[in-house]
Short mmCIF file of C-alpha atoms in Angstrom, two decimals:
data_model
loop_
_atom_site.label_atom_id
_atom_site.label_comp_id
_atom_site.label_asym_id
_atom_site.label_seq_id
_atom_site.Cartn_x
_atom_site.Cartn_y
_atom_site.Cartn_z
CA MET A 1 71.38 -100.19 90.73
CA ARG A 2 68.36 -102.42 90.21
CA PRO A 3 65.75 -102.39 93.02
CA SER A 4 66.31 -106.07 93.74
CA ALA A 5 69.95 -105.36 94.64
CA ARG A 6 68.85 -103.32 97.67
CA ARG A 7 66.68 -106.08 99.10
CA PRO A 8 68.01 -108.05 102.08
CA ALA A 9 69.28 -111.49 101.15
CA GLY A 10 67.05 -114.37 102.19
CA ARG A 11 68.00 -117.84 103.30
CA LEU A 12 67.91 -119.08 99.71
CA ALA A 13 70.20 -116.37 98.33
CA GLY A 14 72.92 -117.96 96.22
CA ARG A 15 71.39 -121.43 96.49
CA PRO A 16 69.82 -123.44 93.67
CA LEU A 17 66.05 -123.70 93.98
CA THR A 18 66.06 -127.45 94.39
CA LEU A 19 65.12 -129.95 97.07
CA ARG A 20 68.76 -130.05 98.15
CA GLY A 21 68.87 -126.24 98.26
CA LEU A 22 65.78 -126.12 100.47
CA LEU A 23 67.19 -128.81 102.75
CA GLY A 24 70.42 -126.87 103.13
CA ALA A 25 68.67 -123.58 103.90
CA PHE A 26 66.03 -124.90 106.28
CA TRP A 27 67.66 -127.99 107.78
CA PRO A 28 66.84 -127.08 111.42
CA GLN A 29 63.08 -126.94 110.76
CA ILE A 30 63.07 -129.96 108.46
CA SER A 31 65.21 -132.04 110.85
CA VAL A 32 62.71 -131.48 113.68
CA THR A 33 59.65 -132.36 111.63
CA TRP A 34 61.27 -135.39 110.00
CA GLY A 35 62.55 -136.59 113.39
CA LEU A 36 59.04 -136.40 114.82
CA THR A 37 57.75 -138.23 111.74
CA LEU A 38 60.23 -141.08 112.16
CA ALA A 39 59.36 -141.45 115.84
CA GLU A 40 55.68 -141.56 114.92
CA VAL A 41 56.14 -144.14 112.19
CA VAL A 42 58.24 -146.43 114.40
CA MET A 43 55.40 -146.43 116.91
CA PHE A 44 52.88 -147.11 114.15
CA ALA A 45 55.03 -150.00 112.92
CA LEU A 46 54.87 -151.64 116.34
CA ILE A 47 51.07 -151.43 116.68
CA PRO A 48 50.10 -154.61 114.76
CA LEU A 49 52.69 -156.65 116.68
CA LEU A 50 51.48 -155.23 120.00
CA ILE A 51 47.87 -155.96 119.03
CA GLY A 52 48.77 -159.57 118.22
CA ILE A 53 50.56 -159.96 121.57
CA ALA A 54 47.64 -158.28 123.35
CA ILE A 55 45.18 -160.69 121.71
CA ASP A 56 47.11 -163.70 122.97
CA GLY A 57 47.45 -162.09 126.42
CA LEU A 58 43.75 -161.30 126.73
CA LEU A 59 42.84 -164.84 125.68
CA ALA A 60 45.04 -166.02 128.56
CA ALA A 61 43.54 -163.42 130.98
CA ASN A 62 46.82 -161.46 131.03
CA PHE A 63 46.33 -157.68 130.71
CA GLU A 64 49.96 -156.50 130.69
CA ALA A 65 50.30 -156.39 126.89
CA PHE A 66 46.89 -154.73 126.60
CA ILE A 67 47.92 -151.95 129.00
CA LEU A 68 51.20 -151.47 127.11
CA LEU A 69 49.26 -151.17 123.85
CA GLY A 70 47.05 -148.47 125.38
CA ALA A 71 50.09 -146.50 126.58
CA VAL A 72 51.71 -146.64 123.14
CA LEU A 73 48.49 -145.50 121.46
CA ALA A 74 48.18 -142.54 123.86
CA ALA A 75 51.78 -141.51 123.17
CA LEU A 76 51.10 -141.82 119.45
CA VAL A 77 48.16 -139.42 119.66
CA LEU A 78 50.23 -136.82 121.53
CA LEU A 79 53.21 -137.11 119.18
CA GLY A 80 51.08 -136.94 116.03
CA THR A 81 49.29 -133.82 117.26
CA LEU A 82 52.51 -131.99 118.13
CA ARG A 83 54.07 -132.85 114.76
CA ARG A 84 51.16 -131.50 112.76
CA VAL A 85 51.08 -128.25 114.73
CA TYR A 86 54.80 -127.73 114.11
CA ASP A 87 54.66 -128.77 110.43
CA THR A 88 52.24 -126.00 109.47
CA ARG A 89 54.52 -123.30 110.85
CA ALA A 90 57.79 -124.73 109.55
CA TYR A 91 56.70 -125.37 105.97
CA GLY A 92 54.71 -122.14 105.83
CA LEU A 93 57.99 -120.29 106.42
CA ILE A 94 59.70 -122.25 103.64
CA ARG A 95 56.91 -121.48 101.16
CA VAL A 96 57.16 -117.77 101.90
CA GLU A 97 60.95 -117.67 101.47
CA LEU A 98 60.86 -119.73 98.27
CA GLY A 99 58.16 -117.52 96.76
CA LYS A 100 60.13 -114.37 97.58
CA GLU A 101 63.33 -115.79 96.08
CA LEU A 102 61.53 -116.93 92.92
CA ALA A 103 60.07 -113.46 92.44
CA LYS A 104 63.45 -111.82 93.09
CA ARG A 105 65.14 -113.90 90.40
CA SER A 106 62.31 -113.48 87.89
CA GLU A 107 61.98 -109.77 87.24
CA ASP A 108 62.69 -110.20 83.51
CA ILE A 109 60.38 -113.19 83.09
CA PRO A 110 56.78 -112.66 81.86
CA VAL A 111 54.21 -112.63 84.66
CA SER A 112 52.43 -115.59 83.08
CA ARG A 113 55.52 -117.79 83.44
CA LEU A 114 56.31 -116.48 86.93
CA ASN A 115 52.75 -117.22 88.08
CA ALA A 116 53.03 -120.81 86.86
CA ARG A 117 56.49 -121.27 88.38
CA LEU A 118 55.38 -119.96 91.78
CA GLY A 119 52.84 -122.78 91.82
CA MET A 120 55.46 -125.28 90.67
CA GLY A 121 57.88 -124.08 93.33
CA ARG A 122 55.31 -124.77 96.03
CA GLU A 123 55.28 -128.37 94.85
CA LEU A 124 58.88 -128.68 96.08
CA VAL A 125 57.81 -127.62 99.57
CA ASN A 126 54.74 -129.86 99.40
CA PHE A 127 57.06 -132.76 98.69
CA LEU A 128 59.20 -132.02 101.74
CA GLU A 129 56.12 -131.60 103.92
CA SER A 130 54.01 -134.53 102.73
CA ASP A 131 55.63 -136.86 100.23
CA ALA A 132 59.08 -137.14 101.81
CA PRO A 133 57.75 -138.01 105.31
CA GLU A 134 55.25 -140.36 103.71
CA SER A 135 58.04 -142.11 101.78
CA MET A 136 60.17 -142.34 104.95
CA THR A 137 57.16 -143.83 106.69
CA ALA A 138 56.76 -146.32 103.86
CA VAL A 139 60.43 -147.36 103.98
CA VAL A 140 60.32 -147.91 107.76
CA ARG A 141 57.07 -149.87 107.50
CA VAL A 142 58.42 -151.99 104.65
CA LEU A 143 61.58 -152.82 106.62
CA ALA A 144 59.59 -153.51 109.80
CA ALA A 145 57.24 -155.79 107.90
CA LEU A 146 60.13 -157.70 106.31
CA VAL A 147 61.90 -158.20 109.65
CA ILE A 148 58.75 -159.31 111.49
CA LEU A 149 57.58 -161.59 108.65
CA ALA A 150 61.04 -163.15 108.52
CA GLY A 151 60.75 -163.75 112.26
CA PHE A 152 57.70 -165.90 111.62
CA HIS A 153 59.19 -167.64 108.56
CA PRO A 154 61.77 -166.63 105.90
CA GLY A 155 59.38 -167.63 103.14
CA LEU A 156 56.97 -164.85 104.11
CA ALA A 157 59.70 -162.22 103.80
CA LEU A 158 60.97 -163.67 100.51
CA ALA A 159 57.49 -163.42 99.02
CA ALA A 160 57.33 -159.78 100.08
CA MET A 161 60.79 -159.06 98.63
CA ALA A 162 59.80 -160.62 95.31
CA ALA A 163 56.71 -158.39 95.15
CA LEU A 164 58.78 -155.30 96.01
CA THR A 165 61.32 -156.12 93.30
CA ALA A 166 58.53 -156.41 90.73
CA THR A 167 57.16 -153.06 91.95
CA MET A 168 60.41 -151.16 91.51
CA LEU A 169 61.21 -152.72 88.13
CA THR A 170 57.76 -151.77 86.86
CA TYR A 171 58.26 -148.15 87.85
CA ALA A 172 61.78 -148.05 86.38
CA LEU A 173 60.36 -148.94 82.99
CA ALA A 174 57.93 -145.99 83.16
CA HIS A 175 60.27 -143.29 84.55
CA ASN A 176 61.22 -141.68 81.23
CA SER A 177 57.59 -141.59 80.13
CA PHE A 178 56.55 -139.79 83.32
CA PHE A 179 59.32 -137.19 82.90
CA ARG A 180 58.37 -136.49 79.29
CA LEU A 181 54.63 -136.26 80.01
CA ASN A 182 55.13 -133.92 82.97
CA ALA A 183 57.41 -131.68 80.89
CA THR A 184 54.60 -131.27 78.35
CA LEU A 185 52.03 -130.53 81.08
CA ASN A 186 54.25 -127.95 82.80
CA ALA A 187 55.01 -126.19 79.52
CA ARG A 188 51.31 -125.83 78.82
CA ALA A 189 50.68 -124.54 82.37
CA GLU A 190 53.22 -121.76 81.82
CA GLN A 191 51.24 -120.61 78.80
CA GLN A 192 47.88 -120.36 80.60
CA VAL A 193 47.97 -116.73 81.77
CA GLY A 194 49.12 -115.61 78.32
CA VAL A 195 46.21 -117.45 76.73
CA LEU A 196 43.76 -115.85 79.17
CA GLU A 197 45.13 -112.39 78.34
CA THR A 198 44.15 -112.84 74.70
CA ARG A 199 40.45 -113.05 75.70
CA SER A 200 40.04 -115.50 72.83
CA GLY A 201 37.48 -118.22 73.37
CA PRO A 202 38.91 -120.55 70.68
CA LYS A 203 42.47 -120.18 72.00
CA LEU A 204 41.33 -120.85 75.56
CA GLY A 205 39.36 -123.88 74.43
CA ALA A 206 42.35 -125.27 72.55
CA HIS A 207 44.58 -124.63 75.57
CA LEU A 208 42.22 -126.38 78.00
CA LEU A 209 41.84 -129.28 75.58
CA SER A 210 45.60 -129.70 75.36
CA LEU A 211 45.83 -129.67 79.17
CA ARG A 212 43.14 -132.33 79.32
CA LYS A 213 44.98 -134.53 76.83
CA SER A 214 48.23 -134.22 78.80
CA GLU A 215 46.48 -135.08 82.06
CA ILE A 216 44.78 -138.09 80.45
CA ARG A 217 48.10 -139.42 79.15
CA ILE A 218 49.63 -139.12 82.62
CA SER A 219 46.58 -140.71 84.23
CA ASP A 220 46.53 -143.61 81.77
CA THR A 221 50.21 -144.31 82.43
CA GLU A 222 49.62 -144.12 86.19
CA GLY A 223 46.66 -146.50 85.92
CA LEU A 224 48.63 -149.10 83.98
CA ILE A 225 51.56 -148.95 86.40
CA TYR A 226 49.27 -149.04 89.45
CA GLY A 227 47.39 -152.09 88.18
CA THR A 228 50.59 -154.00 87.45
CA ILE A 229 52.14 -153.17 90.83
CA LEU A 230 48.97 -153.91 92.81
CA THR A 231 48.63 -157.30 91.13
CA ALA A 232 52.10 -158.32 92.34
CA LEU A 233 51.52 -157.02 95.87
CA LEU A 234 48.09 -158.61 96.29
CA GLY A 235 49.51 -161.90 95.04
CA MET A 236 52.02 -161.72 97.90
CA GLU A 237 49.23 -161.00 100.40
CA MET A 238 47.25 -164.04 99.25
CA PHE A 239 50.34 -166.27 99.40
CA ASN A 240 51.23 -165.16 102.93
CA LEU A 241 47.65 -165.68 104.13
CA TRP A 242 47.63 -169.20 102.68
CA PHE A 243 51.11 -170.00 104.01
CA ALA A 244 50.36 -168.69 107.51
CA THR A 245 47.20 -170.77 107.91
CA GLN A 246 48.29 -173.95 106.13
CA SER A 247 52.01 -174.35 106.80
CA LEU A 248 52.81 -172.54 110.06
CA GLY A 249 51.78 -173.63 113.53
CA VAL A 250 51.17 -170.15 114.95
CA THR A 251 48.52 -168.79 117.31
CA ALA A 252 45.51 -166.71 116.27
CA GLY A 253 47.44 -163.60 117.31
CA GLY A 254 50.37 -164.74 115.19
CA VAL A 255 48.17 -165.21 112.13
CA PHE A 256 46.71 -161.75 112.72
CA SER A 257 50.19 -160.22 112.89
CA ILE A 258 51.31 -161.99 109.71
CA VAL A 259 48.25 -160.91 107.73
CA THR A 260 48.38 -157.36 109.13
CA TYR A 261 52.08 -156.86 108.41
CA SER A 262 51.64 -158.34 104.94
CA TRP A 263 48.87 -155.84 104.26
CA ASP A 264 50.94 -153.06 105.80
CA PHE A 265 53.70 -154.05 103.38
CA VAL A 266 51.25 -153.77 100.46
CA GLU A 267 50.12 -150.27 101.48
CA SER A 268 53.68 -149.07 102.08
CA ALA A 269 55.13 -150.59 98.91
CA LEU A 270 52.46 -148.79 96.88
CA ILE A 271 53.73 -145.45 98.20
CA LEU A 272 57.31 -145.93 97.00
CA PRO A 273 56.66 -145.86 93.22
CA MET A 274 54.25 -142.95 93.74
CA THR A 275 57.06 -141.07 95.48
CA LEU A 276 59.43 -141.84 92.62
CA GLN A 277 56.84 -140.60 90.16
CA THR A 278 56.58 -137.34 92.12
CA LEU A 279 60.37 -137.02 92.03
CA SER A 280 60.25 -137.41 88.25
CA ARG A 281 57.84 -134.48 88.08
CA LEU A 282 59.90 -132.40 90.53
CA SER A 283 63.11 -133.03 88.61
CA GLU A 284 61.50 -131.46 85.53
CA ILE A 285 60.13 -128.58 87.64
CA THR A 286 63.55 -127.98 89.19
CA ILE A 287 65.16 -127.62 85.76
CA ARG A 288 62.37 -125.28 84.65
CA ILE A 289 62.35 -122.87 87.62
CA ASN A 290 66.14 -122.57 87.69
CA GLN A 291 66.26 -121.57 84.01
CA MET A 292 65.06 -118.11 84.97
CA GLU A 293 68.55 -117.06 86.07
CA ALA A 294 69.74 -117.24 82.48
CA ALA A 295 66.98 -114.84 81.46
CA GLU A 296 68.03 -112.08 83.84
#
């Protein structure tokens, strides 16, 4: 009997090493941290509106909205602190279990490849800890911005929707390129330990140069996509600022809310294609780290 057969089964035993597999194995921990994240983002989404109302109230010598704003900000501080304390413990457990399961399934794989894949596997957990909550935050903020802008005038929300559509179409055109470029980068990363073991300066130089070229190609693609998306989103911000001041009869607090939510929309909409790009990379990593079972 192989030594691995005597080891106790972990939470990931029999599961694919994918985002879905991690969610299925650790759903209690992830549900708590994502629930706290959603509560936090909803409160964040309300802040600009509460500030606008507080501005109008203070100008009229009414302090009720100002006091409410202070209470919400205090609750936000408490909630954000508790979430971060819990996150470190929950996702630390997931990283440990994933690393153990990767090693258990990889006894016949060269150490150089296993070393690279352990790092790649951690990217799955990093996504669940950082990118997924950030994308949920972005979705909630985008929806909140659209609803509140539509409350001021439908034209403001339509401008935002047009910018969002341009954003998603731009990313869709680059998806295949991102997948292909990340596949090349990951393949070279798996070769790194083997190159180091040769103790050959020329081979190491060639390897590092190839890594640099792959990273430059990814960066250039990211830069082009970012510039195109940001142009569309900033155009929306300028339109909403012009429309709010020239065509709507709203108060100073109302103009502040419109401009703030438009900018909040810009920041949040920028996160969505970045999240999709990360998913493109993780989809290639998922295929790569699950290939090890065929090698056993």
